[in-house]
Short mmCIF file of C-alpha atoms and ligand atoms in Angstrom, two decimals:
data_model
loop_
_atom_site.label_atom_id
_atom_site.label_comp_id
_atom_site.label_asym_id
_atom_site.label_seq_id
_atom_site.Cartn_x
_atom_site.Cartn_y
_atom_site.Cartn_z
CA MET A 1 18.82 -12.11 -5.50
CA ASP A 2 18.97 -9.78 -8.50
CA LEU A 3 15.32 -8.83 -9.11
CA GLY A 4 16.02 -7.81 -12.70
CA ILE A 5 14.50 -4.33 -12.35
CA SER A 6 17.59 -2.14 -11.96
CA GLY A 7 17.07 1.17 -13.77
CA ARG A 8 13.26 0.92 -13.69
CA LYS A 9 11.26 3.85 -12.31
CA ALA A 10 8.85 3.54 -9.39
CA LEU A 11 6.21 5.88 -8.04
CA VAL A 12 5.73 4.93 -4.40
CA CYS A 13 2.75 6.62 -2.75
CA ALA A 14 2.51 7.40 0.96
CA ALA A 15 6.11 6.39 1.43
CA SER A 16 7.87 8.56 3.99
CA LYS A 17 7.07 6.08 6.75
CA GLY A 18 5.72 2.61 7.39
CA LEU A 19 4.77 0.15 4.67
CA GLY A 20 5.35 2.51 1.74
CA LYS A 21 8.84 3.32 3.02
CA GLY A 22 9.61 -0.40 3.39
CA CYS A 23 8.60 -0.94 -0.25
CA ALA A 24 10.67 2.03 -1.44
CA GLN A 25 13.75 0.81 0.44
CA HIS A 26 13.60 -2.65 -1.12
CA LEU A 27 12.93 -1.31 -4.61
CA ALA A 28 15.87 1.08 -4.26
CA ARG A 29 18.10 -1.81 -3.14
CA ALA A 30 17.10 -3.52 -6.40
CA GLY A 31 18.41 -0.48 -8.30
CA VAL A 32 15.02 1.11 -9.03
CA GLU A 33 14.82 4.92 -9.31
CA ILE A 34 12.26 6.10 -6.79
CA THR A 35 9.73 8.91 -6.51
CA LEU A 36 8.35 9.14 -2.98
CA VAL A 37 5.06 10.87 -2.17
CA ALA A 38 3.85 11.99 1.28
CA ARG A 39 2.31 15.15 2.68
CA THR A 40 4.93 16.20 5.22
CA ALA A 41 8.04 17.57 3.52
CA ALA A 42 10.45 17.17 6.43
CA THR A 43 9.82 13.43 6.92
CA LEU A 44 9.78 12.90 3.19
CA ASP A 45 13.17 14.60 2.73
CA ALA A 46 14.68 12.61 5.60
CA THR A 47 13.45 9.31 4.13
CA ALA A 48 14.70 10.24 0.68
CA ALA A 49 18.15 11.07 2.08
CA GLU A 50 18.23 7.80 4.01
CA ILE A 51 17.42 5.74 0.90
CA ARG A 52 19.83 7.72 -1.29
CA ASP A 53 22.66 7.31 1.22
CA GLU A 54 22.08 3.58 1.52
CA THR A 55 21.55 2.67 -2.13
CA GLY A 56 22.92 5.50 -4.27
CA VAL A 57 19.83 5.45 -6.50
CA ASP A 58 18.04 8.54 -7.75
CA VAL A 59 15.30 9.43 -5.22
CA ARG A 60 12.85 12.24 -5.95
CA VAL A 61 10.17 13.58 -3.62
CA VAL A 62 6.71 15.04 -4.04
CA ALA A 63 5.19 16.65 -0.95
CA ALA A 64 1.51 16.26 -1.74
CA ASP A 65 -1.74 14.61 -0.73
CA ILE A 66 -2.03 11.71 -3.18
CA THR A 67 -5.79 11.50 -2.62
CA THR A 68 -6.32 14.85 -4.39
CA PRO A 69 -6.24 15.49 -8.16
CA GLU A 70 -3.54 18.14 -7.58
CA GLY A 71 -1.43 15.66 -5.61
CA ARG A 72 -1.66 13.03 -8.33
CA THR A 73 -0.82 15.58 -11.03
CA ALA A 74 2.24 16.70 -9.04
CA ALA A 75 3.37 13.09 -8.53
CA LEU A 76 3.04 12.23 -12.21
CA LYS A 77 4.83 15.42 -13.22
CA VAL A 78 7.91 14.25 -11.32
CA CYS A 79 7.51 10.60 -12.37
CA PRO A 80 5.56 10.72 -15.66
CA GLU A 81 6.26 7.18 -16.86
CA PRO A 82 6.50 4.83 -13.89
CA ASP A 83 7.29 1.18 -14.59
CA ILE A 84 6.25 0.37 -11.05
CA LEU A 85 3.34 1.92 -9.15
CA ILE A 86 2.85 1.31 -5.45
CA ASN A 87 -0.61 2.54 -4.45
CA ASN A 88 -0.91 3.49 -0.81
CA ALA A 89 -2.37 6.20 1.43
CA GLY A 90 -3.19 6.68 5.06
CA GLY A 91 -5.95 4.39 6.28
CA PRO A 92 -9.46 5.67 7.01
CA SER A 93 -10.56 6.35 10.56
CA SER A 94 -12.18 3.73 12.73
CA GLY A 95 -15.51 4.03 14.50
CA ASP A 96 -19.22 3.21 14.38
CA PHE A 97 -20.81 3.24 10.93
CA ARG A 98 -23.82 5.10 12.39
CA ASP A 99 -21.59 8.16 12.65
CA TRP A 100 -20.40 8.12 9.04
CA ASP A 101 -22.21 10.39 6.63
CA ARG A 102 -21.82 10.51 2.86
CA ASP A 103 -18.84 12.89 3.00
CA ILE A 104 -16.92 10.56 5.30
CA TRP A 105 -17.62 7.64 2.97
CA LEU A 106 -16.56 9.67 -0.07
CA SER A 107 -13.27 10.56 1.59
CA ALA A 108 -12.59 6.87 2.41
CA LEU A 109 -13.51 5.86 -1.13
CA ASP A 110 -11.21 8.56 -2.50
CA ALA A 111 -8.25 7.36 -0.44
CA CYS A 112 -8.70 3.59 -0.59
CA MET A 113 -10.37 2.97 -3.95
CA LEU A 114 -10.62 5.88 -6.38
CA THR A 115 -7.06 7.21 -5.98
CA PRO A 116 -5.42 3.84 -6.81
CA ILE A 117 -7.85 3.34 -9.71
CA GLU A 118 -7.09 6.82 -11.06
CA LEU A 119 -3.32 6.27 -10.82
CA ILE A 120 -3.70 2.91 -12.59
CA ARG A 121 -5.79 4.62 -15.28
CA LEU A 122 -3.13 7.29 -15.82
CA THR A 123 -0.15 4.93 -15.97
CA ILE A 124 -1.16 1.50 -17.23
CA ASP A 125 -1.23 2.25 -20.94
CA GLY A 126 2.34 3.56 -20.76
CA MET A 127 3.38 0.33 -19.03
CA ILE A 128 1.58 -1.72 -21.66
CA GLY A 129 3.30 0.26 -24.42
CA ARG A 130 6.73 -0.32 -22.87
CA GLY A 131 6.02 -4.03 -22.28
CA PHE A 132 6.68 -3.95 -18.56
CA GLY A 133 4.63 -2.81 -15.58
CA ARG A 134 4.04 -3.76 -11.98
CA VAL A 135 1.25 -2.30 -9.85
CA VAL A 136 1.01 -3.20 -6.18
CA ASN A 137 -1.89 -1.92 -4.10
CA ILE A 138 -1.36 -1.82 -0.35
CA THR A 139 -4.74 -2.65 1.14
CA SER A 140 -5.54 -4.62 4.30
CA THR A 141 -6.50 -8.03 5.64
CA SER A 142 -9.82 -6.30 6.38
CA VAL A 143 -10.94 -7.19 2.83
CA LYS A 144 -10.80 -10.90 3.74
CA ALA A 145 -11.55 -10.71 7.45
CA PRO A 146 -13.61 -7.60 8.16
CA VAL A 147 -12.99 -5.65 11.34
CA SER A 148 -16.21 -4.22 12.78
CA TYR A 149 -14.81 -0.80 13.75
CA LEU A 150 -12.92 -0.47 10.41
CA GLY A 151 -16.03 -0.46 8.24
CA LEU A 152 -14.69 2.30 5.98
CA SER A 153 -11.62 0.19 5.24
CA ASN A 154 -13.62 -3.05 4.83
CA GLY A 155 -15.95 -1.44 2.32
CA ALA A 156 -13.75 0.92 0.30
CA ARG A 157 -10.83 -1.46 -0.08
CA SER A 158 -13.11 -4.30 -1.21
CA GLY A 159 -14.25 -2.07 -4.07
CA LEU A 160 -10.63 -1.69 -5.18
CA HIS A 161 -10.11 -5.45 -5.05
CA GLY A 162 -13.14 -5.99 -7.25
CA PHE A 163 -11.82 -3.55 -9.83
CA VAL A 164 -8.30 -4.99 -9.76
CA ALA A 165 -9.58 -8.52 -10.37
CA GLY A 166 -10.78 -7.41 -13.78
CA VAL A 167 -8.05 -5.03 -14.92
CA ALA A 168 -5.26 -7.41 -13.87
CA ARG A 169 -6.38 -10.01 -16.41
CA SER A 170 -6.58 -7.46 -19.19
CA ALA A 171 -2.97 -6.26 -18.80
CA VAL A 172 -0.91 -9.38 -18.03
CA ARG A 173 -0.56 -10.29 -21.70
CA HIS A 174 1.63 -7.19 -21.97
CA ASN A 175 3.82 -8.13 -18.97
CA VAL A 176 1.90 -5.69 -16.77
CA THR A 177 0.67 -7.16 -13.50
CA VAL A 178 -1.61 -5.76 -10.79
CA ASN A 179 -1.61 -7.33 -7.33
CA ASN A 180 -2.67 -6.48 -3.79
CA LEU A 181 -0.61 -6.79 -0.62
CA LEU A 182 -2.76 -7.23 2.50
CA PRO A 183 -1.01 -6.21 5.71
CA GLY A 184 -2.33 -7.70 8.93
CA THR A 185 -0.34 -6.35 11.86
CA ILE A 186 2.89 -4.74 10.68
CA GLU A 187 4.71 -2.60 13.24
CA THR A 188 4.04 1.01 12.15
CA GLU A 189 2.39 4.17 13.49
CA ARG A 190 -0.86 3.08 11.85
CA LEU A 191 -0.79 -0.19 13.78
CA ALA A 192 -0.47 1.75 17.03
CA TYR A 193 -3.54 3.78 15.99
CA THR A 194 -5.51 0.63 15.16
CA ILE A 195 -4.62 -0.98 18.48
CA ALA A 196 -5.60 2.20 20.35
CA SER A 197 -8.93 2.34 18.46
CA SER A 198 -9.69 -1.28 19.18
CA ALA A 199 -8.86 -0.80 22.86
CA GLN A 200 -11.02 2.31 23.09
CA MET A 201 -14.02 0.62 21.43
CA ALA A 202 -13.71 -2.31 23.84
CA GLY A 203 -13.07 -0.09 26.89
CA ARG A 204 -9.70 -1.74 27.42
CA ASP A 205 -6.13 -0.64 27.97
CA ALA A 206 -4.05 -0.21 24.76
CA GLU A 207 -1.01 -2.03 26.19
CA ASP A 208 -3.18 -5.02 27.20
CA THR A 209 -4.73 -5.05 23.74
CA ARG A 210 -1.31 -5.01 22.12
CA ALA A 211 -0.17 -7.92 24.27
CA GLN A 212 -3.35 -9.82 23.44
CA TRP A 213 -2.87 -9.27 19.69
CA LEU A 214 0.75 -10.39 19.90
CA ALA A 215 -0.20 -13.55 21.75
CA ALA A 216 -3.04 -14.30 19.33
CA ASN A 217 -0.90 -14.06 16.19
CA PRO A 218 0.36 -17.50 15.06
CA ALA A 219 3.83 -15.99 14.54
CA GLY A 220 3.81 -14.63 18.11
CA ARG A 221 4.92 -11.24 16.84
CA PHE A 222 3.99 -8.38 14.53
CA GLY A 223 5.50 -8.15 11.05
CA THR A 224 8.17 -5.69 10.02
CA THR A 225 8.17 -3.10 7.25
CA ASP A 226 11.34 -4.81 5.99
CA GLU A 227 9.47 -8.10 5.48
CA PHE A 228 6.58 -6.27 3.85
CA GLY A 229 8.86 -4.29 1.53
CA ALA A 230 10.71 -7.43 0.43
CA ALA A 231 7.44 -9.09 -0.61
CA CYS A 232 6.49 -5.96 -2.54
CA ALA A 233 9.83 -5.85 -4.34
CA PHE A 234 9.46 -9.49 -5.40
CA LEU A 235 6.00 -8.79 -6.87
CA CYS A 236 7.64 -5.93 -8.80
CA SER A 237 10.50 -8.10 -10.03
CA ARG A 238 11.14 -9.42 -13.51
CA TYR A 239 10.29 -12.88 -12.18
CA ALA A 240 6.73 -12.06 -11.10
CA GLY A 241 5.27 -11.55 -14.58
CA TYR A 242 3.00 -14.59 -14.25
CA ILE A 243 1.47 -13.47 -10.93
CA THR A 244 -1.47 -11.11 -11.35
CA GLY A 245 -4.81 -10.31 -9.75
CA GLN A 246 -3.63 -11.86 -6.50
CA SER A 247 -4.15 -10.73 -2.91
CA LEU A 248 -1.23 -11.75 -0.71
CA LEU A 249 -1.80 -11.75 3.03
CA ILE A 250 1.16 -10.62 5.11
CA ASP A 251 -0.23 -11.36 8.54
CA GLY A 252 1.85 -14.06 10.25
CA GLY A 253 -0.89 -16.61 9.48
CA ALA A 254 -3.58 -14.71 11.37
CA TYR A 255 -6.22 -15.22 8.67
CA PRO A 256 -7.68 -18.56 9.65
CA GLY A 257 -8.88 -19.90 6.28
CA THR A 258 -7.33 -22.64 4.12
CA PHE A 259 -7.61 -20.46 0.99
P1 NAP B 301 2.00 4.83 8.58
O1 NAP B 301 3.16 4.16 9.20
O2 NAP B 301 1.17 5.74 9.38
O3 NAP B 301 2.56 5.60 7.28
C1 NAP B 301 1.68 6.28 6.44
C2 NAP B 301 2.49 6.99 5.36
O4 NAP B 301 1.57 7.48 4.39
C3 NAP B 301 3.27 8.19 5.84
O5 NAP B 301 4.43 8.32 5.06
C4 NAP B 301 2.32 9.35 5.56
O6 NAP B 301 3.03 10.56 5.47
C5 NAP B 301 1.75 8.89 4.22
N1 NAP B 301 0.42 9.41 3.89
C6 NAP B 301 -0.72 9.28 4.62
N2 NAP B 301 -1.75 9.84 3.98
C7 NAP B 301 -1.26 10.33 2.81
C8 NAP B 301 -1.84 11.04 1.73
N3 NAP B 301 -3.14 11.34 1.73
N4 NAP B 301 -1.05 11.39 0.69
C9 NAP B 301 0.25 11.08 0.67
N5 NAP B 301 0.86 10.40 1.67
C10 NAP B 301 0.11 10.05 2.73
O7 NAP B 301 0.96 3.75 7.99
P2 NAP B 301 1.22 2.27 7.43
O8 NAP B 301 1.11 1.29 8.54
O9 NAP B 301 2.40 2.26 6.56
O10 NAP B 301 -0.12 2.05 6.58
C11 NAP B 301 -0.20 2.22 5.18
C12 NAP B 301 -1.57 1.75 4.72
O11 NAP B 301 -1.70 0.34 5.05
C13 NAP B 301 -2.74 2.46 5.41
O12 NAP B 301 -3.79 2.62 4.49
C14 NAP B 301 -3.15 1.49 6.49
O13 NAP B 301 -4.50 1.62 6.87
C15 NAP B 301 -2.90 0.16 5.79
N6 NAP B 301 -2.77 -0.95 6.74
C16 NAP B 301 -1.71 -1.04 7.56
C17 NAP B 301 -1.62 -2.11 8.44
C18 NAP B 301 -0.44 -2.30 9.36
O14 NAP B 301 -0.34 -3.35 10.00
N7 NAP B 301 0.48 -1.37 9.46
C19 NAP B 301 -2.64 -3.07 8.49
C20 NAP B 301 -3.72 -2.93 7.63
C21 NAP B 301 -3.77 -1.86 6.75
P3 NAP B 301 2.27 11.98 5.70
O15 NAP B 301 1.41 11.82 6.91
O16 NAP B 301 3.38 12.96 5.85
O17 NAP B 301 1.48 12.22 4.46
#
């Protein structure tokens, strides 16, 4: 399917691995010029080369921490007028909320809420002016089904969802949409960390926990970054201009609610 976005420019945050990489790969296959951000230059360069070799599109890299003002400035210097913004960063740590002081909360808020809001603030008026924009925030199923040991994620990401619900309605008239993608269990390094944390909190073995999670998922498997990236690319397509303010679960049906 031609997504109708060939030649557009995308800023894809936290994209040398995992979900961000899956999104970048699918956008590049749709002919989108990509700027990838991640902190580790070697992985970033390898991912950029892989995407360039496969698709032939222009891929730029910014080795920076996107949760810092300097990182965001560097990213926007390389990609000053993105048509597509994929907000993403590493997830906050797990644990017991009794151990989290104000600084820990501020760092989770910076990564999961304030950084995406700041990048939206810095790019959305340009999108509105050009009459096309797609923002996708990678968040988590934890905003709909909280996980006790992921309290930082539950809380900080919910704040972002609240903000997005408002701004999405104010921009769609200009063909600028803002949506959230909520991964459940997609096979990445972060998933391995989450499984290990869950196992540790429960005093269980990580392999047993993984097997239990696999068995409990209605799909009987974890999702892939390829599936996740394809959903992201569709939300960024020309055809998704009437979809905004939505939170799409990508979890194999694990969330048990009707709505
Ligand atoms: P991942 O496989 O560990 O990949 C994380 C990517 O983000 C890497 O490229 C990493 O590169 C980059 N990154 C991390 N922190 C960054 C920062 N501050 N600035 C710039 N780049 C940064 O993780 P993932 O599974 O794709 O997860 C992405 C997000 O989705 C996380 O917030 C995670 O909590 C959330 N999530 C994932 C799942 C899942 O099933 N996988 C479920 C729920 C929520 P560097 O380390 O080199 O910077």
